[in-house]
Amino acid sequence: MEVDDKLAEAWHVAYGRAEDAKQCWKASVVAVEVALQPVVSPKNPGAGFGAMRKDIKAAPQKRECDLPVWGDEKLSLVEAFRNVLSRVTYEHGGDDRIAEMREAHAVLMAAVLVVE
């Protein structure tokens, strides 16, 4: 599975004729998982989003990030990255509420930022 394929799928269901908020959300999350797993959790090929976020939090000193920090110089680059990553979440946990397109768009944009 390629990261670009998942981002393209998310973009298509976000802005194409057949809008699907839930699928946009899901494809965005998978794109981030596929992009980060080899970098963040290389010894755990099955690592999901939760495991990777824990790995980043557990050893921030082992991480580097080029994400610019705006307005809060006390925030490390890795912490800034974790803040962005926290915006790419699984859809509403386990509840059955239908995803809003606006929310799905926000998750897609955060996923693009993380992947790029």
Short mmCIF file of C-alpha atoms in Angstrom, two decimals:
data_model
loop_
_atom_site.label_atom_id
_atom_site.label_comp_id
_atom_site.label_asym_id
_atom_site.label_seq_id
_atom_site.Cartn_x
_atom_site.Cartn_y
_atom_site.Cartn_z
CA MET A 1 0.00 0.00 0.00
CA GLU A 2 1.45 3.33 -1.03
CA VAL A 3 1.09 6.54 0.95
CA ASP A 4 0.35 8.53 -2.21
CA ASP A 5 -2.42 6.11 -3.16
CA LYS A 6 -4.12 6.54 0.21
CA LEU A 7 -3.80 10.33 0.11
CA ALA A 8 -5.19 10.35 -3.44
CA GLU A 9 -8.10 8.19 -2.32
CA ALA A 10 -8.78 10.51 0.64
CA TRP A 11 -8.63 13.56 -1.62
CA HIS A 12 -10.97 11.96 -4.16
CA VAL A 13 -13.65 11.09 -1.60
CA ALA A 14 -13.23 14.50 0.04
CA TYR A 15 -13.48 16.66 -3.07
CA GLY A 16 -14.74 14.38 -5.85
CA ARG A 17 -18.27 13.71 -7.02
CA ALA A 18 -18.85 10.87 -4.57
CA GLU A 19 -18.07 12.63 -1.28
CA ASP A 20 -17.64 10.22 1.60
CA ALA A 21 -16.50 11.74 4.89
CA LYS A 22 -15.97 8.41 6.62
CA GLN A 23 -13.79 7.03 3.79
CA CYS A 24 -11.84 10.29 3.56
CA TRP A 25 -11.12 10.08 7.28
CA LYS A 26 -10.12 6.43 7.10
CA ALA A 27 -7.83 6.83 4.06
CA SER A 28 -6.16 9.86 5.68
CA VAL A 29 -5.36 7.90 8.83
CA VAL A 30 -4.03 4.93 6.85
CA ALA A 31 -1.80 7.24 4.78
CA VAL A 32 -0.23 8.60 7.97
CA GLU A 33 0.19 5.11 9.42
CA VAL A 34 1.87 3.84 6.25
CA ALA A 35 4.18 6.86 6.09
CA LEU A 36 5.23 6.84 9.75
CA GLN A 37 5.49 3.16 10.62
CA PRO A 38 8.90 2.51 8.97
CA VAL A 39 10.33 5.66 10.57
CA VAL A 40 8.72 5.65 14.01
CA SER A 41 8.24 1.94 14.73
CA PRO A 42 10.54 0.05 12.33
CA LYS A 43 10.67 -3.04 14.56
CA ASN A 44 6.89 -3.27 14.67
CA PRO A 45 5.50 -3.61 11.13
CA GLY A 46 1.97 -3.90 12.50
CA ALA A 47 2.18 -0.70 14.54
CA GLY A 48 -0.93 1.38 14.36
CA PHE A 49 -1.47 5.00 15.11
CA GLY A 50 -1.71 4.59 18.87
CA ALA A 51 1.50 2.58 19.15
CA MET A 52 3.40 5.06 17.01
CA ARG A 53 2.22 8.04 19.05
CA LYS A 54 3.38 6.23 22.21
CA ASP A 55 6.76 5.51 20.61
CA ILE A 56 7.23 9.18 19.76
CA LYS A 57 6.22 10.27 23.25
CA ALA A 58 8.44 7.67 24.94
CA ALA A 59 11.64 8.78 23.21
CA PRO A 60 11.34 12.32 21.83
CA GLN A 61 15.11 12.77 22.04
CA LYS A 62 15.51 10.10 19.34
CA ARG A 63 13.34 12.07 16.90
CA GLU A 64 13.95 14.92 14.53
CA CYS A 65 11.41 17.07 12.79
CA ASP A 66 11.53 19.95 10.33
CA LEU A 67 8.03 21.18 11.11
CA PRO A 68 8.14 24.94 11.76
CA VAL A 69 6.99 26.14 15.17
CA TRP A 70 4.97 29.35 15.14
CA GLY A 71 4.59 31.55 18.17
CA ASP A 72 5.73 29.14 20.89
CA GLU A 73 9.48 28.78 20.94
CA LYS A 74 9.25 26.71 24.14
CA LEU A 75 7.66 23.90 22.15
CA SER A 76 10.17 21.42 20.77
CA LEU A 77 9.86 20.45 17.12
CA VAL A 78 8.92 16.90 18.12
CA GLU A 79 6.19 18.23 20.43
CA ALA A 80 4.91 20.42 17.61
CA PHE A 81 4.81 17.36 15.37
CA ARG A 82 2.93 15.39 18.03
CA ASN A 83 0.39 18.23 18.25
CA VAL A 84 -0.23 18.04 14.50
CA LEU A 85 -0.35 14.25 14.67
CA SER A 86 -2.99 14.45 17.40
CA ARG A 87 -5.30 16.09 14.84
CA VAL A 88 -5.23 12.95 12.71
CA THR A 89 -7.33 10.66 14.84
CA TYR A 90 -9.56 7.71 14.36
CA GLU A 91 -13.06 8.82 13.62
CA HIS A 92 -14.91 9.54 16.87
CA GLY A 93 -13.44 6.55 18.68
CA GLY A 94 -16.06 3.87 18.78
CA ASP A 95 -19.21 5.90 18.47
CA ASP A 96 -21.56 5.53 15.52
CA ARG A 97 -21.95 9.23 14.75
CA ILE A 98 -21.60 9.99 11.06
CA ALA A 99 -18.47 11.96 10.21
CA GLU A 100 -19.01 15.49 9.00
CA MET A 101 -17.32 16.41 5.73
CA ARG A 102 -15.79 19.50 7.33
CA GLU A 103 -14.13 17.34 10.00
CA ALA A 104 -12.91 14.87 7.39
CA HIS A 105 -11.36 17.72 5.38
CA ALA A 106 -9.47 18.89 8.49
CA VAL A 107 -8.13 15.38 9.11
CA LEU A 108 -7.07 15.12 5.46
CA MET A 109 -5.19 18.44 5.62
CA ALA A 110 -3.40 17.36 8.82
CA ALA A 111 -2.51 14.05 7.15
CA VAL A 112 -1.06 15.87 4.14
CA LEU A 113 1.06 18.02 6.47
CA VAL A 114 2.34 14.97 8.39
CA VAL A 115 3.09 12.92 5.29
CA GLU A 116 4.81 15.75 3.45
#
